mmCIF file of C-alpha atoms and ligand atoms in Angstrom:
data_model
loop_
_atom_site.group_PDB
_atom_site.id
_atom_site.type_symbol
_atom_site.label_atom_id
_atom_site.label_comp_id
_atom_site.label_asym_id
_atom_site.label_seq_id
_atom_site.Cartn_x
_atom_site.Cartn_y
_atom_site.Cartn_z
ATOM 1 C CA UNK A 1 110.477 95.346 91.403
ATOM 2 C CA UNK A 2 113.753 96.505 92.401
ATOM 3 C CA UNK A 3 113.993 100.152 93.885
ATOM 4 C CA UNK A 4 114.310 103.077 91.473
ATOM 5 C CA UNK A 5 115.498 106.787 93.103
ATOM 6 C CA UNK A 6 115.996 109.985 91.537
ATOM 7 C CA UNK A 7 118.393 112.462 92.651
ATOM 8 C CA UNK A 8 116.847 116.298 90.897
ATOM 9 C CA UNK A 9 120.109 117.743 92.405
ATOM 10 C CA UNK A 10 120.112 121.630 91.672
ATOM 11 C CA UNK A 11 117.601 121.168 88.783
ATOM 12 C CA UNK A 12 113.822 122.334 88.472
ATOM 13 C CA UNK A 13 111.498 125.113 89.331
ATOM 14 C CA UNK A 14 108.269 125.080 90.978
ATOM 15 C CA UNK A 15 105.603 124.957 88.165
ATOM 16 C CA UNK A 16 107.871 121.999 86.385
ATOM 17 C CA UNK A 17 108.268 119.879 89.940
ATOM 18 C CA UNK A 18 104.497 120.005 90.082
ATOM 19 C CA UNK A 19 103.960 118.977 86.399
ATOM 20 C CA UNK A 20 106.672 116.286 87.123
ATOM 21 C CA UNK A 21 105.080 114.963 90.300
ATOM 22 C CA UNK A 22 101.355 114.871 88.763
ATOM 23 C CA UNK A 23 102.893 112.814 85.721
ATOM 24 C CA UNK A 24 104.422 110.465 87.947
ATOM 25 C CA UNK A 25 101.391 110.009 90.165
ATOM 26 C CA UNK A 26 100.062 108.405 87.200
ATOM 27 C CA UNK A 27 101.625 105.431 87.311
ATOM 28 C CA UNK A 28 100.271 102.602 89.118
ATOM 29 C CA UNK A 29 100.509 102.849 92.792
ATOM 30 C CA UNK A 30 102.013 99.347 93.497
ATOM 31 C CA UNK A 31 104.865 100.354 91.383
ATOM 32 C CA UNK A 32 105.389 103.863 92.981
ATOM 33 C CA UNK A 33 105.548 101.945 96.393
ATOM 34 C CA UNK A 34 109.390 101.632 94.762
ATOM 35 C CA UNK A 35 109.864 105.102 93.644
ATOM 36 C CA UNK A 36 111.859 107.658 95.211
ATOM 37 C CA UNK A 37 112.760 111.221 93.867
ATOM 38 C CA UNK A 38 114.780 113.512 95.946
ATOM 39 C CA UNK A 39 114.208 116.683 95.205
ATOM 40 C CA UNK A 40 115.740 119.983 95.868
ATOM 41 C CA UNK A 41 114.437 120.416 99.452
ATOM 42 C CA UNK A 42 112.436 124.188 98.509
ATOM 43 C CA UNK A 43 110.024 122.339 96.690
ATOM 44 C CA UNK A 44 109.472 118.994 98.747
ATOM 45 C CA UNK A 45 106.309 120.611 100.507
ATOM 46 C CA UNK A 46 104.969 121.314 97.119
ATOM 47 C CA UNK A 47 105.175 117.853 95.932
ATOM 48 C CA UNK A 48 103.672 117.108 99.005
ATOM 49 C CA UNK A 49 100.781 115.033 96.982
ATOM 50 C CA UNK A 50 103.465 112.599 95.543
ATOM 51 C CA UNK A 51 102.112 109.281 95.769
ATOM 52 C CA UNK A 52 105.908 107.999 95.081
ATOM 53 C CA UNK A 53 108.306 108.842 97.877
ATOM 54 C CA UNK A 54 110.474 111.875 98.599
ATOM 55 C CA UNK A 55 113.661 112.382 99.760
ATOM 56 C CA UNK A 56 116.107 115.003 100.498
ATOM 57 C CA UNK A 57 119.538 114.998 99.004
ATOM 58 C CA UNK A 58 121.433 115.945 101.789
ATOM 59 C CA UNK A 59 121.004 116.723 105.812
ATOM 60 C CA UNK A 60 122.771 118.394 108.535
ATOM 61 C CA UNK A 61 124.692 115.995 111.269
ATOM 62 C CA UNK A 62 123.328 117.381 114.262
ATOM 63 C CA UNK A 63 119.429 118.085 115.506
ATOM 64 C CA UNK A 64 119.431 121.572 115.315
ATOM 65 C CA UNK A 65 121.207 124.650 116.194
ATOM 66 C CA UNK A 66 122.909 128.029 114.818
ATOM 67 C CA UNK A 67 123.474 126.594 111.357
ATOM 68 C CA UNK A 68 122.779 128.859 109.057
ATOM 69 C CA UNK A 69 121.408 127.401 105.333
ATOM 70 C CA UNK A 70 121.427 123.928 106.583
ATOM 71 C CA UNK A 71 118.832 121.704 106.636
ATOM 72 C CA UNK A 72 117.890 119.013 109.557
ATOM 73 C CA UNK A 73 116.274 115.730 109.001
ATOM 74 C CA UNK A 74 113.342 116.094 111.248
ATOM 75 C CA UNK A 75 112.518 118.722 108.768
ATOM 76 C CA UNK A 76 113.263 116.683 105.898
ATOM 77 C CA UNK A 77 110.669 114.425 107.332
ATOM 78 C CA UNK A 78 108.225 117.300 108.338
ATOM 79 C CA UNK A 79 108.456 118.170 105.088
ATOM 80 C CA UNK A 80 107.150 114.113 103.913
ATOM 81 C CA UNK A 81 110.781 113.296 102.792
ATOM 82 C CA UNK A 82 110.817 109.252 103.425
ATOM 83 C CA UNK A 83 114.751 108.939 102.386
ATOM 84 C CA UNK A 84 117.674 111.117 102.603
ATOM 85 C CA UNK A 85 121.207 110.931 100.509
ATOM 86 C CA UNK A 86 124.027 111.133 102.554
ATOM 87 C CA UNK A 87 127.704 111.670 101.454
ATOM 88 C CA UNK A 88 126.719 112.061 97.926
ATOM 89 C CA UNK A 89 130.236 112.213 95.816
ATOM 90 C CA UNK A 90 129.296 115.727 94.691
ATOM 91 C CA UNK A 91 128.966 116.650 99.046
ATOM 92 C CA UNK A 92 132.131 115.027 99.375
ATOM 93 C CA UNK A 93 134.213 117.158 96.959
ATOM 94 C CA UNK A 94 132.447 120.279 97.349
ATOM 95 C CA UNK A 95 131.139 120.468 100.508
ATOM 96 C CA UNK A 96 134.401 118.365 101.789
ATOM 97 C CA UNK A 97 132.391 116.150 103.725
ATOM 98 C CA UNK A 98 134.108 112.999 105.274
ATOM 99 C CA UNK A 99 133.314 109.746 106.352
ATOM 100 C CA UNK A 100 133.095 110.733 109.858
ATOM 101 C CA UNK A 101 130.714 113.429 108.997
ATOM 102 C CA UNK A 102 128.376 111.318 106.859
ATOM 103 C CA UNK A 103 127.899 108.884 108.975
ATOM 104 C CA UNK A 104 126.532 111.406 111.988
ATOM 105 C CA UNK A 105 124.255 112.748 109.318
ATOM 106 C CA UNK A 106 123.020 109.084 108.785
ATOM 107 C CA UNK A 107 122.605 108.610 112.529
ATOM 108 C CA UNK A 108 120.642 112.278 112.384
ATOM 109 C CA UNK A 109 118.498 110.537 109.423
ATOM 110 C CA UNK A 110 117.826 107.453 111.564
ATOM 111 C CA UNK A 111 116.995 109.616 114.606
ATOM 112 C CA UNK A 112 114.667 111.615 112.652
ATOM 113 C CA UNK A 113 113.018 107.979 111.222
ATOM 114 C CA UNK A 114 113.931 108.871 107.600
ATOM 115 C CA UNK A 115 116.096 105.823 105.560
ATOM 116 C CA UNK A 116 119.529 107.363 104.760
ATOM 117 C CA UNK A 117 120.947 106.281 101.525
ATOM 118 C CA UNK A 118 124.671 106.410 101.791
ATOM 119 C CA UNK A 119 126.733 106.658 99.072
ATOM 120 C CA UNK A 120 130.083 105.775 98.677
ATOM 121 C CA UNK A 121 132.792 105.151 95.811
ATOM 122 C CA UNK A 122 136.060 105.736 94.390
ATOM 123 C CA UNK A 123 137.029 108.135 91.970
ATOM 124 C CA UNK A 124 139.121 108.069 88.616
ATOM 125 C CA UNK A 125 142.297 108.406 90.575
ATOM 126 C CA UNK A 126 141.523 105.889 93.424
ATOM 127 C CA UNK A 127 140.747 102.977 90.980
ATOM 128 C CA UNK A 128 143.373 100.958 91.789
ATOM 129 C CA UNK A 129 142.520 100.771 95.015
ATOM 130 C CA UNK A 130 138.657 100.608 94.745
ATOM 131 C CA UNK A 131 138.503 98.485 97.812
ATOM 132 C CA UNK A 132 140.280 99.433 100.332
ATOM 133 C CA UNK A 133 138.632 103.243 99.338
ATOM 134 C CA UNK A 134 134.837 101.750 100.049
ATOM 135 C CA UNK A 135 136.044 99.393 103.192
ATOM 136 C CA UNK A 136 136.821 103.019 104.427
ATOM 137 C CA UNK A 137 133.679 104.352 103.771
ATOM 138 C CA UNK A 138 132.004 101.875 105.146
ATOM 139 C CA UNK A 139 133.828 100.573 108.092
ATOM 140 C CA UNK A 140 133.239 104.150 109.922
ATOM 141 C CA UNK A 141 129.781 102.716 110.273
ATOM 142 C CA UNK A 142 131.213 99.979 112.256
ATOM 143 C CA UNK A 143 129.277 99.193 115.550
ATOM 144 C CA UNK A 144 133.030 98.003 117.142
ATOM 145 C CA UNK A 145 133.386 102.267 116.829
ATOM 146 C CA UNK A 146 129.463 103.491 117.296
ATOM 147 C CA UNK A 147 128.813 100.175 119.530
ATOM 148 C CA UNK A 148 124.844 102.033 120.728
ATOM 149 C CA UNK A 149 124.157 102.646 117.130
ATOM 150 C CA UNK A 150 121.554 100.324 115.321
ATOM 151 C CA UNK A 151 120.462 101.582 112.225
ATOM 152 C CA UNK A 152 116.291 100.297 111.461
ATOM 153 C CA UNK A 153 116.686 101.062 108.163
ATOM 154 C CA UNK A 154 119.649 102.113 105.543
ATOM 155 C CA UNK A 155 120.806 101.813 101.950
ATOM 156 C CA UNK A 156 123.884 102.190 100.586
ATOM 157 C CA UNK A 157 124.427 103.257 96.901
ATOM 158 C CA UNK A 158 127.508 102.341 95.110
ATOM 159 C CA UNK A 159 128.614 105.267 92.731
ATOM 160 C CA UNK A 160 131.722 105.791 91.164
ATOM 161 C CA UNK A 161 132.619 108.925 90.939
ATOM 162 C CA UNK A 162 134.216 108.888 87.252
ATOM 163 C CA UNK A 163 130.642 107.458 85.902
ATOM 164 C CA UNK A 164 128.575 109.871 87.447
ATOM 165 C CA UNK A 165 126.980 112.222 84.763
ATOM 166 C CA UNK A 166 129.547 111.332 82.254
ATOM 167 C CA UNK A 167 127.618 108.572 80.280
ATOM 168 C CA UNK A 168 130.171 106.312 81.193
ATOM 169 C CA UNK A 169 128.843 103.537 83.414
ATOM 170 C CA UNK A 170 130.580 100.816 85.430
ATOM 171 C CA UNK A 171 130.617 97.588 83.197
ATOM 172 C CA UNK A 172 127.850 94.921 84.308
ATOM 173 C CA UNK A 173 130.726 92.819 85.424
ATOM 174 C CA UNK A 174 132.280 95.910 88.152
ATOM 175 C CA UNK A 175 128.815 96.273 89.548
ATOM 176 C CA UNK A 176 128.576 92.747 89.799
ATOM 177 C CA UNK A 177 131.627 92.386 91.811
ATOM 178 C CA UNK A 178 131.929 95.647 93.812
ATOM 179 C CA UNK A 179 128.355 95.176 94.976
ATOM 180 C CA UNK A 180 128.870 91.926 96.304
ATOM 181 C CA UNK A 181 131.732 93.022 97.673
ATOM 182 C CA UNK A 182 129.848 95.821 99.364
ATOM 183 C CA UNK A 183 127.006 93.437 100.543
ATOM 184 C CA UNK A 184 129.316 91.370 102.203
ATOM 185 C CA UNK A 185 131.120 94.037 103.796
ATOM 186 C CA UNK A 186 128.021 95.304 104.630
ATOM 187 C CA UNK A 187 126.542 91.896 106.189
ATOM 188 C CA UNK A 188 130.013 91.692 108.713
ATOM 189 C CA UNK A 189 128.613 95.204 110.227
ATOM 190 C CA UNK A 190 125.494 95.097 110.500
ATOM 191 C CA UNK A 191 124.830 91.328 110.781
ATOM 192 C CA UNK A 192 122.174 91.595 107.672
ATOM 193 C CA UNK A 193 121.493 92.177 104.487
ATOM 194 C CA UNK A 194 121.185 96.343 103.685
ATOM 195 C CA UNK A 195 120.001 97.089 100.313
ATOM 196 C CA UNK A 196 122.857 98.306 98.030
ATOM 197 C CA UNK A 197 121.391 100.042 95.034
ATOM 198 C CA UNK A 198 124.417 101.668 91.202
ATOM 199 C CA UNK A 199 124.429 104.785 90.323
ATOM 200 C CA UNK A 200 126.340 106.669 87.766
ATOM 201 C CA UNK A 201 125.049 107.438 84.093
ATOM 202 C CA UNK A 202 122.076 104.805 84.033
ATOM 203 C CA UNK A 203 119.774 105.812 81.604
ATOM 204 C CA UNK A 204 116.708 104.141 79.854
ATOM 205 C CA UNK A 205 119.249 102.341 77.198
ATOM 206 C CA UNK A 206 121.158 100.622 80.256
ATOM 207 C CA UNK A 207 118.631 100.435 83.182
ATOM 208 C CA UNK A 208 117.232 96.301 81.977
ATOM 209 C CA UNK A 209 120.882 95.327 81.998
ATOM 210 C CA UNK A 210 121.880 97.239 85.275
ATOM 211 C CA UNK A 211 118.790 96.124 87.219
ATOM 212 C CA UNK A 212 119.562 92.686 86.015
ATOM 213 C CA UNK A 213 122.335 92.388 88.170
ATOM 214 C CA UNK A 214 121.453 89.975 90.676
ATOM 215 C CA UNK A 215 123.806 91.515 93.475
ATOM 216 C CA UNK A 216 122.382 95.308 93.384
ATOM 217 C CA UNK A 217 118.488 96.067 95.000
ATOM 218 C CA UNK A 218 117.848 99.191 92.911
ATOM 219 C CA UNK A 219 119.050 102.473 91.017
ATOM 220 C CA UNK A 220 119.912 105.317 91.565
ATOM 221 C CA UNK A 221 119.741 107.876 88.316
ATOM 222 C CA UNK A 222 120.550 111.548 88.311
ATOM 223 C CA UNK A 223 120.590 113.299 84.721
ATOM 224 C CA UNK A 224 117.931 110.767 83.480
ATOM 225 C CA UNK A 225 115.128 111.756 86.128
ATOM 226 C CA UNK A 226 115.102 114.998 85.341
ATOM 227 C CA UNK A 227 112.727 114.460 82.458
ATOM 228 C CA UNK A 228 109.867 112.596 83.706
ATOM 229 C CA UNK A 229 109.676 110.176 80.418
ATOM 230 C CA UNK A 230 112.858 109.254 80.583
ATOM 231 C CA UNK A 231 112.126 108.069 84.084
ATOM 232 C CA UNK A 232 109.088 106.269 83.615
ATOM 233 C CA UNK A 233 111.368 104.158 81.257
ATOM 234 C CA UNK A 234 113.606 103.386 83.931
ATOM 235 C CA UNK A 235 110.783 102.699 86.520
ATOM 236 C CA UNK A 236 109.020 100.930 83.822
ATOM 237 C CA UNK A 237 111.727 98.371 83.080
ATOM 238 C CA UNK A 238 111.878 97.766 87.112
ATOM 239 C CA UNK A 239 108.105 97.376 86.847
ATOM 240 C CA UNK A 240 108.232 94.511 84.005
ATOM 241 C CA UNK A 241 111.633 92.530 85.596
ATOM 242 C CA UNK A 242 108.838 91.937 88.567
ATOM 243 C CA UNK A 243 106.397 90.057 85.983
HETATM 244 P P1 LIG B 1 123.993 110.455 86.916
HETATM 245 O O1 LIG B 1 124.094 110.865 88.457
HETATM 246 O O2 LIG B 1 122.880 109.471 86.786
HETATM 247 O O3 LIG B 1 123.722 111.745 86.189
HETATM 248 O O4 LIG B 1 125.300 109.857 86.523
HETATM 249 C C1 LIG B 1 123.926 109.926 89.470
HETATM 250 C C2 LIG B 1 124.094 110.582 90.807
HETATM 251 O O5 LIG B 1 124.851 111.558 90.914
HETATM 252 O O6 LIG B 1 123.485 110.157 91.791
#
């Protein structure tokens, strides 16, 4: 089964993360070993009973410090968080993160033994030049630059900014191509293979042919995990592809 994560964002209240995490629990535990749902990082403690993982959607790049609001991935991972987003599109734009940014907060994530799941991708105006955009945002993880570096454990997560929450997907064939791309570019830095996983409007109606892809390891959904059945769906159709 390929990996299925869901990204809550700035959605949910206590009483329905709780319903939401006791539904999920539900589901058979050898499937949930796949599951991910970041959640907004006030209520990670109460879905502490998750027997999915958790993750947090963002983290702070250093350890600790006079940072007021921010969050640190050791407490991400106090807090059970598995996995960590990094350089989400939405962080980029409004939180005008850059490359050189994320990738410290992916070092933090690795420090503080959490998997950070990088995402990078071009938006509506960059198109044209889709790959040169994503050689940028990866290359800053480079070793040639951050030589004593060695990441244990990282995804990357291939989102295009123009088909996140607008219903309008990349085509099979774009994620077919970019993620190989990515994979590739990703094999010349880090000397293996690093789980890439789409993102951007997948929803129960697309998820078979998405996860078909042979050149992605997973999803990652945002507006479809907020309801848990719509979810299950999408975890579901992971679930069978295994059979
Ligand atoms: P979406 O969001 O599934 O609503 O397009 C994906 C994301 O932002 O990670």
């Amino acid at each position: 089964m390929k990996f299925v994560c869901g990204n809550f964002k700035m959605n949910g209240s206590l009483s329905s993360i709780l319903t939401y995490t006791n539904t999920l629990n539900t589901l058979d535990s050898n499937v949930l070993k796949n599951v991910c749902v970041c959640f907004p990082t006030p209520f990670l403690l109460a879905a502490k009973n998750a027997l999915f993982s958790l993750g947090g959607q963002n983290c702070h790049q250093l350890k600790d410090g006079a940072y007021t609001g921010e969050t640190s991935a050791k407490m991400l991972a106090d807090c059970g968080c598995k996995y960590v987003l990094v350089g989400h599109s939405e962080r980029r734009k409004y939180n005008s993160e850059d490359d050189k940014t994320i990738y410290m907060k992916a070092i933090e994530a690795h420090n503080a033994k959490l998997t950070p799941i990088v995402c990078i991708g071009e938006n509506e105006s960059q198109i044209d030049k889709k790959y040169d955009v994503l050689r940028r945002q990866i290359m800053e993880f480079n070793p040639k630059v951050y030589s004593e570096e060695n990441f244990s454990s990282i995804m990357f997560a291939y989102e295009p900014v123009w088909a996140i929450g607008t219903g309008r997907a990349a085509t099979l064939q774009e994620i077919h191509s970019t993620c190989e791309f990515i994979s590739e570019t990703l094999i010349k830095i880090f000397g293996n293979k690093i789980p890439v996983l789409y993102g951007g409007s997948v929803s129960p109606k697309n998820a078979e042919s998405i996860l078909e892809i042979k050149t992605i390891d997973g999803v990652l959904v945002g507006g479809n995990c907020l309801a848990v059945d719509k979810f299950e769906e999408i975890i579901n159709v992971s679930a069978r592809m295994d059979a």
